[in-house]
mmCIF file of C-alpha atoms and ligand atoms in Angstrom:
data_model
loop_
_atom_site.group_PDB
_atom_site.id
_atom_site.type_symbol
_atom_site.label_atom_id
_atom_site.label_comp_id
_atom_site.label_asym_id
_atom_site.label_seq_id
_atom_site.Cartn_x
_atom_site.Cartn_y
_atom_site.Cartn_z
ATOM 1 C CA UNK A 9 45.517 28.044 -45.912
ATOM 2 C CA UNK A 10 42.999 28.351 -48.173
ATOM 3 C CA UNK A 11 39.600 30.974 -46.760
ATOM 4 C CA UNK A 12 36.724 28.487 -46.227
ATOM 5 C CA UNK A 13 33.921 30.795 -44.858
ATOM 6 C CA UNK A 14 30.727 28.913 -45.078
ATOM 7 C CA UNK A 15 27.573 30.871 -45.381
ATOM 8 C CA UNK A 16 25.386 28.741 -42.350
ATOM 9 C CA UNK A 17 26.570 26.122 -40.402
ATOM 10 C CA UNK A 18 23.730 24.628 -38.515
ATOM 11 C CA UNK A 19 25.995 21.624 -36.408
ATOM 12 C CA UNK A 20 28.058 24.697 -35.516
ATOM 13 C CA UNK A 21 25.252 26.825 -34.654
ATOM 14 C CA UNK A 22 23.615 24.670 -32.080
ATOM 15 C CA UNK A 23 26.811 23.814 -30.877
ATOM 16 C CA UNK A 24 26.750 25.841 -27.508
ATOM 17 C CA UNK A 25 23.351 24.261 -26.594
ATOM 18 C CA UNK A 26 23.767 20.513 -27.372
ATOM 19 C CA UNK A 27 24.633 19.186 -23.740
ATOM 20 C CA UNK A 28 21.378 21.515 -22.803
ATOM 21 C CA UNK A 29 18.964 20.140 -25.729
ATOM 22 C CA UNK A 30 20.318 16.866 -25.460
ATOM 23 C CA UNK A 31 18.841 16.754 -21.269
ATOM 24 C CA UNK A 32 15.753 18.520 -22.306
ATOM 25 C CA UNK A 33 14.722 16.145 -25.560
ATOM 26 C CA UNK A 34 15.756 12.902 -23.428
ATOM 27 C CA UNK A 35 13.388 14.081 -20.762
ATOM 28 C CA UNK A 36 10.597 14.382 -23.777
ATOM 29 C CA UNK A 37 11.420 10.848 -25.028
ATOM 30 C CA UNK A 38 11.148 9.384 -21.372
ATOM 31 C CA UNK A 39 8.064 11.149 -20.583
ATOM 32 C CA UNK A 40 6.377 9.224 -22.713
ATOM 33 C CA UNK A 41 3.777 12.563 -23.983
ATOM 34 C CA UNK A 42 4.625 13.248 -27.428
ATOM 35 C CA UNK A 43 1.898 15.083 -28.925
ATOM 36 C CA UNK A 44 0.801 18.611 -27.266
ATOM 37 C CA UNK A 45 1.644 17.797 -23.546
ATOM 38 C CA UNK A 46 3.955 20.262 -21.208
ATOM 39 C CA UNK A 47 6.732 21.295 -23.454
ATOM 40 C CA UNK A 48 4.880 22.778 -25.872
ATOM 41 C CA UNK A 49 2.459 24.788 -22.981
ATOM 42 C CA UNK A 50 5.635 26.283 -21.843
ATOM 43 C CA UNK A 51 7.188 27.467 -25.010
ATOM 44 C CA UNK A 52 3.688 29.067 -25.698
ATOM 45 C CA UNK A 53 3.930 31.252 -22.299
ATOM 46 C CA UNK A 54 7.402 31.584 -22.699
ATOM 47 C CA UNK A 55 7.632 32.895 -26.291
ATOM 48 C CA UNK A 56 4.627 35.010 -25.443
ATOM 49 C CA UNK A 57 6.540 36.707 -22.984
ATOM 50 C CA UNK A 58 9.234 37.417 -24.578
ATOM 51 C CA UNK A 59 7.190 38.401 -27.487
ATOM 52 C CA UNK A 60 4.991 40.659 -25.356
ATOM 53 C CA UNK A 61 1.705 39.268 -26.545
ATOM 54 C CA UNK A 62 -0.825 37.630 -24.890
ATOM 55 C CA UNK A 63 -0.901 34.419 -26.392
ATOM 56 C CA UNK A 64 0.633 32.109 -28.207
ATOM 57 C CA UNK A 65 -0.379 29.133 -30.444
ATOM 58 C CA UNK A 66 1.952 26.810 -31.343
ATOM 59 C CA UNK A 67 2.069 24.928 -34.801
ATOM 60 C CA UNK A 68 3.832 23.238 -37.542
ATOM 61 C CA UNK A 69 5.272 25.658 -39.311
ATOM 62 C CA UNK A 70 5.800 29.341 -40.279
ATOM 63 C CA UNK A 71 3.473 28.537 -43.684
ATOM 64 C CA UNK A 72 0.816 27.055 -41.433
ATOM 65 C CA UNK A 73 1.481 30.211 -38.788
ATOM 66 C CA UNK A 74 0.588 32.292 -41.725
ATOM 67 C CA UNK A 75 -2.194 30.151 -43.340
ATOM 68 C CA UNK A 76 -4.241 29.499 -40.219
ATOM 69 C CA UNK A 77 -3.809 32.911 -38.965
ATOM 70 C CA UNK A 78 -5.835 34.185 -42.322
ATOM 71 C CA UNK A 79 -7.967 31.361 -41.885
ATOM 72 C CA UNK A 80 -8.354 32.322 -37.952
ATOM 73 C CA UNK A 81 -9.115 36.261 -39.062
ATOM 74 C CA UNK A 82 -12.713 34.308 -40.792
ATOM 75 C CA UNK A 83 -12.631 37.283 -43.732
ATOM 76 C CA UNK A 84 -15.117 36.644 -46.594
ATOM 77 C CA UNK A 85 -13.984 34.031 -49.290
ATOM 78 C CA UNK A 86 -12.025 35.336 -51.895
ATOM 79 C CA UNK A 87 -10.837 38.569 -49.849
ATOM 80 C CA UNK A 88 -7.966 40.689 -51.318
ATOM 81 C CA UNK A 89 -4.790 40.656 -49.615
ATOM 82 C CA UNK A 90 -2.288 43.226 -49.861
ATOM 83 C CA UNK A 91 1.167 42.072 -49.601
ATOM 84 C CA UNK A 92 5.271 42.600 -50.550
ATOM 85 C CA UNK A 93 5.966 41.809 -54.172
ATOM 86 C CA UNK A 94 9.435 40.756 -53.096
ATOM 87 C CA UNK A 95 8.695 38.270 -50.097
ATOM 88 C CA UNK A 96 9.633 34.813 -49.616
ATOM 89 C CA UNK A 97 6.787 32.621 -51.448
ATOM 90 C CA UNK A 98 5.197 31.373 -48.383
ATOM 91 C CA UNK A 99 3.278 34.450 -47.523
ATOM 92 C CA UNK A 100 1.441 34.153 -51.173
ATOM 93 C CA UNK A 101 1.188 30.421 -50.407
ATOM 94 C CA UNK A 102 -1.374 31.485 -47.472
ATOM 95 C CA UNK A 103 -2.608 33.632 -48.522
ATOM 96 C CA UNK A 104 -3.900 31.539 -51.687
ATOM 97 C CA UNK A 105 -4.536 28.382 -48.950
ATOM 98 C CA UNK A 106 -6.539 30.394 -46.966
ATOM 99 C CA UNK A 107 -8.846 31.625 -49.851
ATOM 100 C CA UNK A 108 -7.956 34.754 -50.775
ATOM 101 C CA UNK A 109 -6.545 36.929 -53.247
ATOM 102 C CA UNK A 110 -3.191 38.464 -52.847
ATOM 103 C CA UNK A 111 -2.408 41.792 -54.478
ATOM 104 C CA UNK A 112 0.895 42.161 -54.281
ATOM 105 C CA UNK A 113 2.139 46.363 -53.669
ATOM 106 C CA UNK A 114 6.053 47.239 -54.617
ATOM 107 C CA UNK A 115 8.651 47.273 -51.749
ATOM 108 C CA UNK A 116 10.470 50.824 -51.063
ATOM 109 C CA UNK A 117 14.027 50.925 -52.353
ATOM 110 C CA UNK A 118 15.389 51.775 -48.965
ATOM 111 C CA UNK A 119 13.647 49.806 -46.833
ATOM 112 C CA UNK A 120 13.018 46.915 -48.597
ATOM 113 C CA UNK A 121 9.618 46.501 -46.862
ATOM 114 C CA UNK A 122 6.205 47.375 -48.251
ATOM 115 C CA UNK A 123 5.896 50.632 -49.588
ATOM 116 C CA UNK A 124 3.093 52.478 -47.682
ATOM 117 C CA UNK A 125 2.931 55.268 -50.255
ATOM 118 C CA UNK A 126 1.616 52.735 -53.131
ATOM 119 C CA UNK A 127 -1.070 50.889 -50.529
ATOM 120 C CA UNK A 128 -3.983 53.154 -51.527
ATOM 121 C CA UNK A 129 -3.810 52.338 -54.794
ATOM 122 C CA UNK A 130 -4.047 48.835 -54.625
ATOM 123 C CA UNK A 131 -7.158 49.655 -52.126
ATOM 124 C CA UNK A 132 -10.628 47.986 -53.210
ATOM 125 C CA UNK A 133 -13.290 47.480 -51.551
ATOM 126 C CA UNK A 134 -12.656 43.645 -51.670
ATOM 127 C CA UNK A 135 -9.442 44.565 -49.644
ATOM 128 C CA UNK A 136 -9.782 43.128 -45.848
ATOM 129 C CA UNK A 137 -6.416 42.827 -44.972
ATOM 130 C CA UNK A 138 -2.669 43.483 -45.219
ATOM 131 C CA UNK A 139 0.205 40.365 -44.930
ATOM 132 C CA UNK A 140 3.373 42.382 -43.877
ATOM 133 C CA UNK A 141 6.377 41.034 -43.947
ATOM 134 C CA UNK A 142 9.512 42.059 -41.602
ATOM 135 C CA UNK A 143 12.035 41.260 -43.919
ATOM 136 C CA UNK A 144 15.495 40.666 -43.645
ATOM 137 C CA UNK A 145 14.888 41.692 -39.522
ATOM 138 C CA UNK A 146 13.851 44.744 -39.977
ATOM 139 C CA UNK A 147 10.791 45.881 -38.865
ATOM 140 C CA UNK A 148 8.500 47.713 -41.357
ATOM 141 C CA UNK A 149 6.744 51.397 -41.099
ATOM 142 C CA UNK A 150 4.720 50.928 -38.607
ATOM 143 C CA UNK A 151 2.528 54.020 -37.975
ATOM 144 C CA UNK A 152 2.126 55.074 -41.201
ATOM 145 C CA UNK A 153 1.160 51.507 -42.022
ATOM 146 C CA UNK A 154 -1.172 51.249 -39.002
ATOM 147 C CA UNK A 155 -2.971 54.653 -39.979
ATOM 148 C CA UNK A 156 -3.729 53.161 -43.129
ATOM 149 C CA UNK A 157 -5.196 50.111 -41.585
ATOM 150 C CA UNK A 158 -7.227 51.612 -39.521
ATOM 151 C CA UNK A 159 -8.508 54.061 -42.088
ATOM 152 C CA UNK A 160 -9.966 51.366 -43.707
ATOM 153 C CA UNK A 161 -10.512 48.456 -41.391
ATOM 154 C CA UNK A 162 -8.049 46.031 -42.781
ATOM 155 C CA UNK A 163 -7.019 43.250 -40.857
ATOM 156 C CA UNK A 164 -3.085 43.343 -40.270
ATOM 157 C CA UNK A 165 -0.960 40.046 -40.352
ATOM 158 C CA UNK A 166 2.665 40.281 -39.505
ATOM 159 C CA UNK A 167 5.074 37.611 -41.367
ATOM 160 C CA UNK A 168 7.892 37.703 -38.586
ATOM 161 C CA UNK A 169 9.857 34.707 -40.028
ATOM 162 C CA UNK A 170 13.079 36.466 -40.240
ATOM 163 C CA UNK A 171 12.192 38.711 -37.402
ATOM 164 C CA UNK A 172 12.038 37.902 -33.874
ATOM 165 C CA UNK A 173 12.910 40.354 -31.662
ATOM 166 C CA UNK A 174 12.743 43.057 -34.197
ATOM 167 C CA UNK A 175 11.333 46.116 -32.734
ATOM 168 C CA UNK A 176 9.491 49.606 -34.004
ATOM 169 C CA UNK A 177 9.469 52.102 -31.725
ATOM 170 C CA UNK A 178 10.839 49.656 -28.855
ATOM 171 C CA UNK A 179 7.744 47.603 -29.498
ATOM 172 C CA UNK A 180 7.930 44.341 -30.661
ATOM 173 C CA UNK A 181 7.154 43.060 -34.297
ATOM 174 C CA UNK A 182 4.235 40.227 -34.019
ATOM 175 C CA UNK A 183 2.605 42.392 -31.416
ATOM 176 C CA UNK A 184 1.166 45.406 -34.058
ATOM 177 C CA UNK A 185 -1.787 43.309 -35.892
ATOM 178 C CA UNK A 186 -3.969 40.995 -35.379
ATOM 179 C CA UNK A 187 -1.487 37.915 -35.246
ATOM 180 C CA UNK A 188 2.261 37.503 -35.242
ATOM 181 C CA UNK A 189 3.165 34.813 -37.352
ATOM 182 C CA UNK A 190 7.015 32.883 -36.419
ATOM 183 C CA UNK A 191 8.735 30.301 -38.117
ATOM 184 C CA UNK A 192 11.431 28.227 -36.301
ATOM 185 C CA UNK A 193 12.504 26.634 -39.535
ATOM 186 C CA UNK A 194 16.192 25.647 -38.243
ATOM 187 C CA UNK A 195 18.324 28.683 -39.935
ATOM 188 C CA UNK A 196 16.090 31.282 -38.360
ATOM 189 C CA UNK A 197 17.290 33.469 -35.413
ATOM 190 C CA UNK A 198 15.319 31.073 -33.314
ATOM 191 C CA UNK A 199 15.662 27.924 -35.330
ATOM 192 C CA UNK A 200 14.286 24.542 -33.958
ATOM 193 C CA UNK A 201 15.989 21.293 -35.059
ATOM 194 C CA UNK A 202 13.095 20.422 -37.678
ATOM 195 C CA UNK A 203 9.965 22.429 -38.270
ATOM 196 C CA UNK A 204 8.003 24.655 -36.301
ATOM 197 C CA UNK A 205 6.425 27.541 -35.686
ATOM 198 C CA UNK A 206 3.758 29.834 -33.776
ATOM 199 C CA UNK A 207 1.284 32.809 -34.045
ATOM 200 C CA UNK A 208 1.039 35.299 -31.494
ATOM 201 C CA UNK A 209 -1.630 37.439 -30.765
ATOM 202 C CA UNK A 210 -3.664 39.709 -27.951
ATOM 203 C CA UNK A 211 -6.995 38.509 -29.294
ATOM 204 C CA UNK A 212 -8.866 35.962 -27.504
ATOM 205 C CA UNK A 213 -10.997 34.475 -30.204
ATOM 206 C CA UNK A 214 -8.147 34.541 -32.273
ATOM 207 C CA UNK A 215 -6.055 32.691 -30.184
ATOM 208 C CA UNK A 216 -9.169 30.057 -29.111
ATOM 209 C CA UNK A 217 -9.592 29.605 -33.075
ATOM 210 C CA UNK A 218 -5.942 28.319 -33.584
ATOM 211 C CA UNK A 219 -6.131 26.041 -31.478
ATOM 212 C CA UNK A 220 -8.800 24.454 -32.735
ATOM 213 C CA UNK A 221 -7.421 24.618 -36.262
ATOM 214 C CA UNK A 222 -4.596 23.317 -35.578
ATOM 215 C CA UNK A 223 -5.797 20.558 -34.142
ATOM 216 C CA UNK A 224 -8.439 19.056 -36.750
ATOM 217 C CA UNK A 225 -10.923 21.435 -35.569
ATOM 218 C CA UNK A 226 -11.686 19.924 -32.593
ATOM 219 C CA UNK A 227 -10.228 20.616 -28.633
ATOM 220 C CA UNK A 228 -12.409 17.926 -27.261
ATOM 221 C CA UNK A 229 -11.591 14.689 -28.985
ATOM 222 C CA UNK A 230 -12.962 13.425 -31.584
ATOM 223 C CA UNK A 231 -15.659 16.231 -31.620
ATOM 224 C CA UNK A 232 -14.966 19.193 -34.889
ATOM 225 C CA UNK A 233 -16.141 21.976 -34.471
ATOM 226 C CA UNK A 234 -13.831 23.191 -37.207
ATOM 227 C CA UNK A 235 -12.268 22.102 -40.658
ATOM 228 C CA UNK A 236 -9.225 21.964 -39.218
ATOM 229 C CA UNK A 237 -5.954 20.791 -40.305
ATOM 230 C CA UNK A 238 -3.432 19.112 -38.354
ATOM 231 C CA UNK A 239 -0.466 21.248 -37.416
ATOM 232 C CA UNK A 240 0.681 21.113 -34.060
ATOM 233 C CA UNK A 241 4.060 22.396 -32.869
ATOM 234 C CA UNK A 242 5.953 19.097 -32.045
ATOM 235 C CA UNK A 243 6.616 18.786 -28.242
ATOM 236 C CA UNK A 244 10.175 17.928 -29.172
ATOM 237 C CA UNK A 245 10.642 20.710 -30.929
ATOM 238 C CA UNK A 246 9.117 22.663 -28.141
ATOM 239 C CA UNK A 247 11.585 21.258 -26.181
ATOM 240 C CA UNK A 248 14.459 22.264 -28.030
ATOM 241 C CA UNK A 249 12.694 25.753 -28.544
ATOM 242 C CA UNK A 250 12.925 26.448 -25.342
ATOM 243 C CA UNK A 251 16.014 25.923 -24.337
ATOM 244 C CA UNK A 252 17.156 28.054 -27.294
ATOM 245 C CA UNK A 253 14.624 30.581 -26.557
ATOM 246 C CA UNK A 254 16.933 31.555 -23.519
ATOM 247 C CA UNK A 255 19.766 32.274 -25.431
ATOM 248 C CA UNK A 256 17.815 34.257 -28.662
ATOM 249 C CA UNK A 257 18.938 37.545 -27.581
ATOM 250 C CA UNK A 258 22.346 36.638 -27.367
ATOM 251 C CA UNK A 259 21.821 35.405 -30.919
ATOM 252 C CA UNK A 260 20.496 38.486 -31.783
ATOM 253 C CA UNK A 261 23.268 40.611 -30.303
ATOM 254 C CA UNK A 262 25.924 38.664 -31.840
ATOM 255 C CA UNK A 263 24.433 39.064 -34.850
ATOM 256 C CA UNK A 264 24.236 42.841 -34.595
ATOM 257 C CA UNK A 265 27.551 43.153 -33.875
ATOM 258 C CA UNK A 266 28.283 41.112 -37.198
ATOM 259 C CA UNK A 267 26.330 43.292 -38.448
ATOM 260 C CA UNK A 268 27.751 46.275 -37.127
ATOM 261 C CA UNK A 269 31.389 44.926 -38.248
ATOM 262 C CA UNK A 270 29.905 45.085 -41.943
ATOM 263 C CA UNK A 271 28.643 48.534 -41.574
ATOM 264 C CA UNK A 272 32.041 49.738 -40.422
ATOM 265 C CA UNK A 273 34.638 48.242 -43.165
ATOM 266 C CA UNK A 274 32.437 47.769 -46.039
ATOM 267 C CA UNK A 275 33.638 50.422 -48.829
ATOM 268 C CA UNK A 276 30.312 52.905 -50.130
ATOM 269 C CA UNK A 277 30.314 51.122 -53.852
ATOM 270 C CA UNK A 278 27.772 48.709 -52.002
ATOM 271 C CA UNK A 279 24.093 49.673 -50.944
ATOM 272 C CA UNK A 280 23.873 48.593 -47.003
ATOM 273 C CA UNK A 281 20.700 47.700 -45.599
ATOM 274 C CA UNK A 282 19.133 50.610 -44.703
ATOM 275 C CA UNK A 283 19.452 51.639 -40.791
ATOM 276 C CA UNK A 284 17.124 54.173 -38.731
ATOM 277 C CA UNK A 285 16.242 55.418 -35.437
ATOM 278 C CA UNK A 286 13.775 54.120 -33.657
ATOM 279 C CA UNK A 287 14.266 51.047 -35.204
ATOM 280 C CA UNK A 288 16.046 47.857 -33.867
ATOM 281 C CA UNK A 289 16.786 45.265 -36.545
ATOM 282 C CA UNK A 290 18.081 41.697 -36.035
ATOM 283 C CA UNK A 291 20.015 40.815 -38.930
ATOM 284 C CA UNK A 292 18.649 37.518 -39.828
ATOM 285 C CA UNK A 293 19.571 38.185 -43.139
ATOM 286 C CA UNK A 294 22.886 40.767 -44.496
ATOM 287 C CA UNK A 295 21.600 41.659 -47.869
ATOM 288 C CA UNK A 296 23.940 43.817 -49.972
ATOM 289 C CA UNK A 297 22.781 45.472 -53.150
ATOM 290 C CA UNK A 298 25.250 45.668 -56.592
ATOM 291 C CA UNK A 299 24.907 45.701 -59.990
ATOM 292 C CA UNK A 300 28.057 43.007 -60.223
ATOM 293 C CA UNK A 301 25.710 40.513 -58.077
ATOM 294 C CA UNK A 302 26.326 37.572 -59.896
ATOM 295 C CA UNK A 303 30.030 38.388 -60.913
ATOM 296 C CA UNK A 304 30.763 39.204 -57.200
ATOM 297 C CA UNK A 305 29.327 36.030 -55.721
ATOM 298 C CA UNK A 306 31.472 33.766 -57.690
ATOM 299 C CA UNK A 307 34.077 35.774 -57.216
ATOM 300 C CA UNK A 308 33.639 35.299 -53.876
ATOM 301 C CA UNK A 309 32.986 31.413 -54.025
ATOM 302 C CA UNK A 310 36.154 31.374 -55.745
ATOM 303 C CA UNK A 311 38.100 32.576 -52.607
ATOM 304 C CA UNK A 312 36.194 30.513 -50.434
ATOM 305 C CA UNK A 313 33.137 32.775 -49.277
ATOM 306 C CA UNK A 314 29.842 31.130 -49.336
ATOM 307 C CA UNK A 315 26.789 33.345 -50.309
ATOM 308 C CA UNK A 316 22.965 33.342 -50.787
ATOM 309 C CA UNK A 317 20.440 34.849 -52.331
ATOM 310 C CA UNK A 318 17.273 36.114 -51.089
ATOM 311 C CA UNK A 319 15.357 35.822 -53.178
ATOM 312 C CA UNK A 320 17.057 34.668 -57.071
ATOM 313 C CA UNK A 321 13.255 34.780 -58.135
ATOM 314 C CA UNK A 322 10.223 36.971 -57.075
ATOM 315 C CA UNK A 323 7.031 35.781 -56.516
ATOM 316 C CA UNK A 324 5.191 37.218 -59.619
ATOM 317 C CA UNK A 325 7.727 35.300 -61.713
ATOM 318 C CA UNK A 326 7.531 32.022 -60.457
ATOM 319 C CA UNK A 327 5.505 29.034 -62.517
ATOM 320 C CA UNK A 328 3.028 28.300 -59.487
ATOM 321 C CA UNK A 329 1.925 32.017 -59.740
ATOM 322 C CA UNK A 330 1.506 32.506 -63.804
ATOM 323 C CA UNK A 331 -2.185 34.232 -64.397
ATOM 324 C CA UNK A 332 -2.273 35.405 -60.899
ATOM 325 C CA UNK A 333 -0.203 38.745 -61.414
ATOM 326 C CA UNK A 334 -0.367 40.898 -64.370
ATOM 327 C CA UNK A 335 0.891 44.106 -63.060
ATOM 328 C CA UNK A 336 5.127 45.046 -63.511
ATOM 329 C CA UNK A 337 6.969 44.846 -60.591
ATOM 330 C CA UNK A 338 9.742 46.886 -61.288
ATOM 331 C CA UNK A 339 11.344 47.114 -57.785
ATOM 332 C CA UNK A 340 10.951 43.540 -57.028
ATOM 333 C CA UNK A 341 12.854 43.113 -60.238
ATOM 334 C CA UNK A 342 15.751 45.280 -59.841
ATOM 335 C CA UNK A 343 15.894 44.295 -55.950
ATOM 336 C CA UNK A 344 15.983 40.628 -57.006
ATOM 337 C CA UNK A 345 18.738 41.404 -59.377
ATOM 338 C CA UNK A 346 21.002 43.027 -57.507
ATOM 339 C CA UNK A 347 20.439 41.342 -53.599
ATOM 340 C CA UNK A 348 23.383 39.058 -52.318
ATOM 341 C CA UNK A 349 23.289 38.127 -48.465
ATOM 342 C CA UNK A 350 26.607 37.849 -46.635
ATOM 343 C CA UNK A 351 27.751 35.630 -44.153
ATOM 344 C CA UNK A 352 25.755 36.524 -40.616
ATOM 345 C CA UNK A 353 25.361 33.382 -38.844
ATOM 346 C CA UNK A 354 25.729 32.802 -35.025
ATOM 347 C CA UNK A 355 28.932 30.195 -36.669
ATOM 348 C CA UNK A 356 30.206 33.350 -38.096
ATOM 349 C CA UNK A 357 33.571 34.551 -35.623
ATOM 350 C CA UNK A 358 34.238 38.050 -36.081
ATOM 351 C CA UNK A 359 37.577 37.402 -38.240
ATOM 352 C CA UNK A 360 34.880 35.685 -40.967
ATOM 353 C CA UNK A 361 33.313 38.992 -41.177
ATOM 354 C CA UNK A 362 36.493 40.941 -41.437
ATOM 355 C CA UNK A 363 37.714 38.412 -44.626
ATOM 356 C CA UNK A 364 34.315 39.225 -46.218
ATOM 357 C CA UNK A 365 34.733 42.779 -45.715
ATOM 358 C CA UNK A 366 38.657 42.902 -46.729
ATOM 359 C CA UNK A 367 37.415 40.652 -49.812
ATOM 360 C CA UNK A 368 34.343 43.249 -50.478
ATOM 361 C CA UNK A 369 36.405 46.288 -50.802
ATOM 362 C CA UNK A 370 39.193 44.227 -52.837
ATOM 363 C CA UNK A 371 36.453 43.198 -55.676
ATOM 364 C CA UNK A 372 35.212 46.634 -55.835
ATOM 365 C CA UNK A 373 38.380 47.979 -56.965
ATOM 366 C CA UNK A 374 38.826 45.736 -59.740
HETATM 367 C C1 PLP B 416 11.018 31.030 -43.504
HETATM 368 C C2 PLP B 416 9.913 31.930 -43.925
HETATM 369 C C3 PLP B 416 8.571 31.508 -43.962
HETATM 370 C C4 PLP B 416 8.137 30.086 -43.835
HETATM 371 O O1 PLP B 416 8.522 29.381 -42.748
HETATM 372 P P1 PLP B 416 8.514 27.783 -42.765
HETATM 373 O O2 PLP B 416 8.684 27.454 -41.321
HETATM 374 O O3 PLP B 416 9.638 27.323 -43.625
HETATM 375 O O4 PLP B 416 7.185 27.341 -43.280
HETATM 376 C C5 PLP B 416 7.594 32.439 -44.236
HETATM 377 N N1 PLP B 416 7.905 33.709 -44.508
HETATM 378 C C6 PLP B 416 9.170 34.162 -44.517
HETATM 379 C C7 PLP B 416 9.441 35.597 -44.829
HETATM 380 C C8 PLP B 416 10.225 33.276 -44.244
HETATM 381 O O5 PLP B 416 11.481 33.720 -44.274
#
């Protein structure tokens, strides 16, 4: 039989959980509360919890977790913001919807996160704050990122899209700035069955802000205090969240032993994602790096592997962005070039991995 390895499988994914969802979405729909009721109050102490923030504020989406966090942070119009030149586009998107500038600083090689050693040099002294981005699942340098925050009072806003559960230091990414921004777009490790998304955060006002914004402005109706927008977290979605929310770091485990089955059978012609101590990634992404990208993943595609890429274009080089960037971005380039991301998905069986791996090694010999 022919290999059919497919590179997500969301019907497969949520498999284990549909008699589970199915109670918990029925009780929604009977309930007869739709919009912000009970549901959505629990997943925000729930998710906090596990989080190990504070609070959390539910909302539409990870863009809007991103875009009314900035707005939430009330910097001064047109403040620079220092982020990834090789993130997913979202993170420039609120940056520009809330108002601000972003400067985008090189990723390291290694890591694949923001390069701390090239921040100062994109300091001004219109910079107020810094956008990271965990990406991939991996958390990135934390102290040395947080020393240079503090030196100069920037506000810090963590992108943990691909990152929950993600630690630094056994501390949690989300909890290290100002707010921890989620997305539960369906393919994430905790992926809803439609959008969502939520900040988390230990500030107060922060907290009180977002749920204003999110809400037109207002928390007593019909009364604005706030030009708000309307992105709420969808109680049926909440629903679902929570249920799943139970089961994330069995998600996460399984996906670190995929991982971890990678790491051991994959032949040295390919650059792994970097690993270190005292740091515990979650894999929501495999990236490899190769020269023979392209020539690998239809090789691949050819025997039945499905791939991705993450991302096939960087930000700077995208049409909605021309005139904003005028800088090279090297790295981004080259990272962009040479990225392919394997097959990790909680659908993935072990024996998926192992073809991938056998099929790896097989290409690199030709
Ligand atoms: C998925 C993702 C987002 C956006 O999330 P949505 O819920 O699709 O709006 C933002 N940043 C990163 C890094 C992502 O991977």
């Amino acid at each position: 039989m022919m290999t059919k390895i497919e590179y997500e499988q969301l019907g497969r994914l949520n498999e284990p959980f549909f008699t589970e969802i199915k109670l918990a979405v029925n009780k929604v729909i009977e309930s007869g509360w739709y919009i912000l009721g009970r549901e959505v109050e629990l997943f925000e102490i729930e998710f906090a919890q596990w989080v190990g923030a504070k609070y959390c504020v539910g909302v539409a989406n990870g863009l809007d977790a991103l875009t009314l966090s900035l707005r939430a942070l009330e910097l001064p119009a047109g403040s620079e913001v220092l982020v990834p030149s090789n993130t997913y586009i979202a993170t420039i998107l609120a940056i520009l919807h809330a108002g601000h500038k972003p400067v985008l600083v090189e990723p390291s090689e290694k890591t694949l996160n923001i390069d701390w050693r090239q921040l100062p040099a994109k300091l001004t002294n219109k910079t107020k704050a810094l956008c990271l981005v965990h990406l991939y699942g991996s958390a990135c340098d934390m102290k040395e990122i947080l020393e240079f925050s503090s030196a100069h009072g920037l506000a810090v806003v963590e992108d943990c899209a691909q990152s929950h559960g993600a630690t630094y230091a056994n501390v949690q990414t989300g909890t290290f700035g100002q707010a921890g921004c989620f997305s539960f777009y369906p393919t994430k490790n905790l992926g809803a069955m439609g959008d969502a998304g939520a900040v988390v955060t230990d500030d107060e006002r922060v907290a009180h802000r977002l749920k204003y914004l999110r809400n037109y402005g207002s928390a007593v109706k019909y009364h604005n205090k706030f030009v708000g927008y309307n992105s709420r977290l969808d109680e049926i979605q909440a629903a679902i969240l929570r249920v799943k929310l139970k089961y994330l770091n069995q998600i996460n485990e399984y996906k670190n032993h995929l991982a971890n089955v990678y790491f051991a059978n994959l032949c040295e012609d390919y650059v792994l994602p970097h690993r270190s101590a005292g740091r515990h990634d979650v894999y929501h992404i495999f990236p490899i790096r190769t020269p023979r990208r392209d020539e690998l993943r239809t090789w691949l595609a050819d025997r039945g592997v499905k791939t991705e890429i993450h991302y096939p274009l960087p930000p700077h080089r995208q049409e909605a962005m021309v005139g904003l960037f005028n800088d090279d971005y090297p790295i981004a380039e080259k990272i962009h070039k040479q990225i392919l991301s394997l097959p990790i998905s909680f659908a993935n069986t072990t024996e998926d991995v192992m073809t991938v791996c056998r099929l790896l090694n097989e290409f690199s010999k030709n």
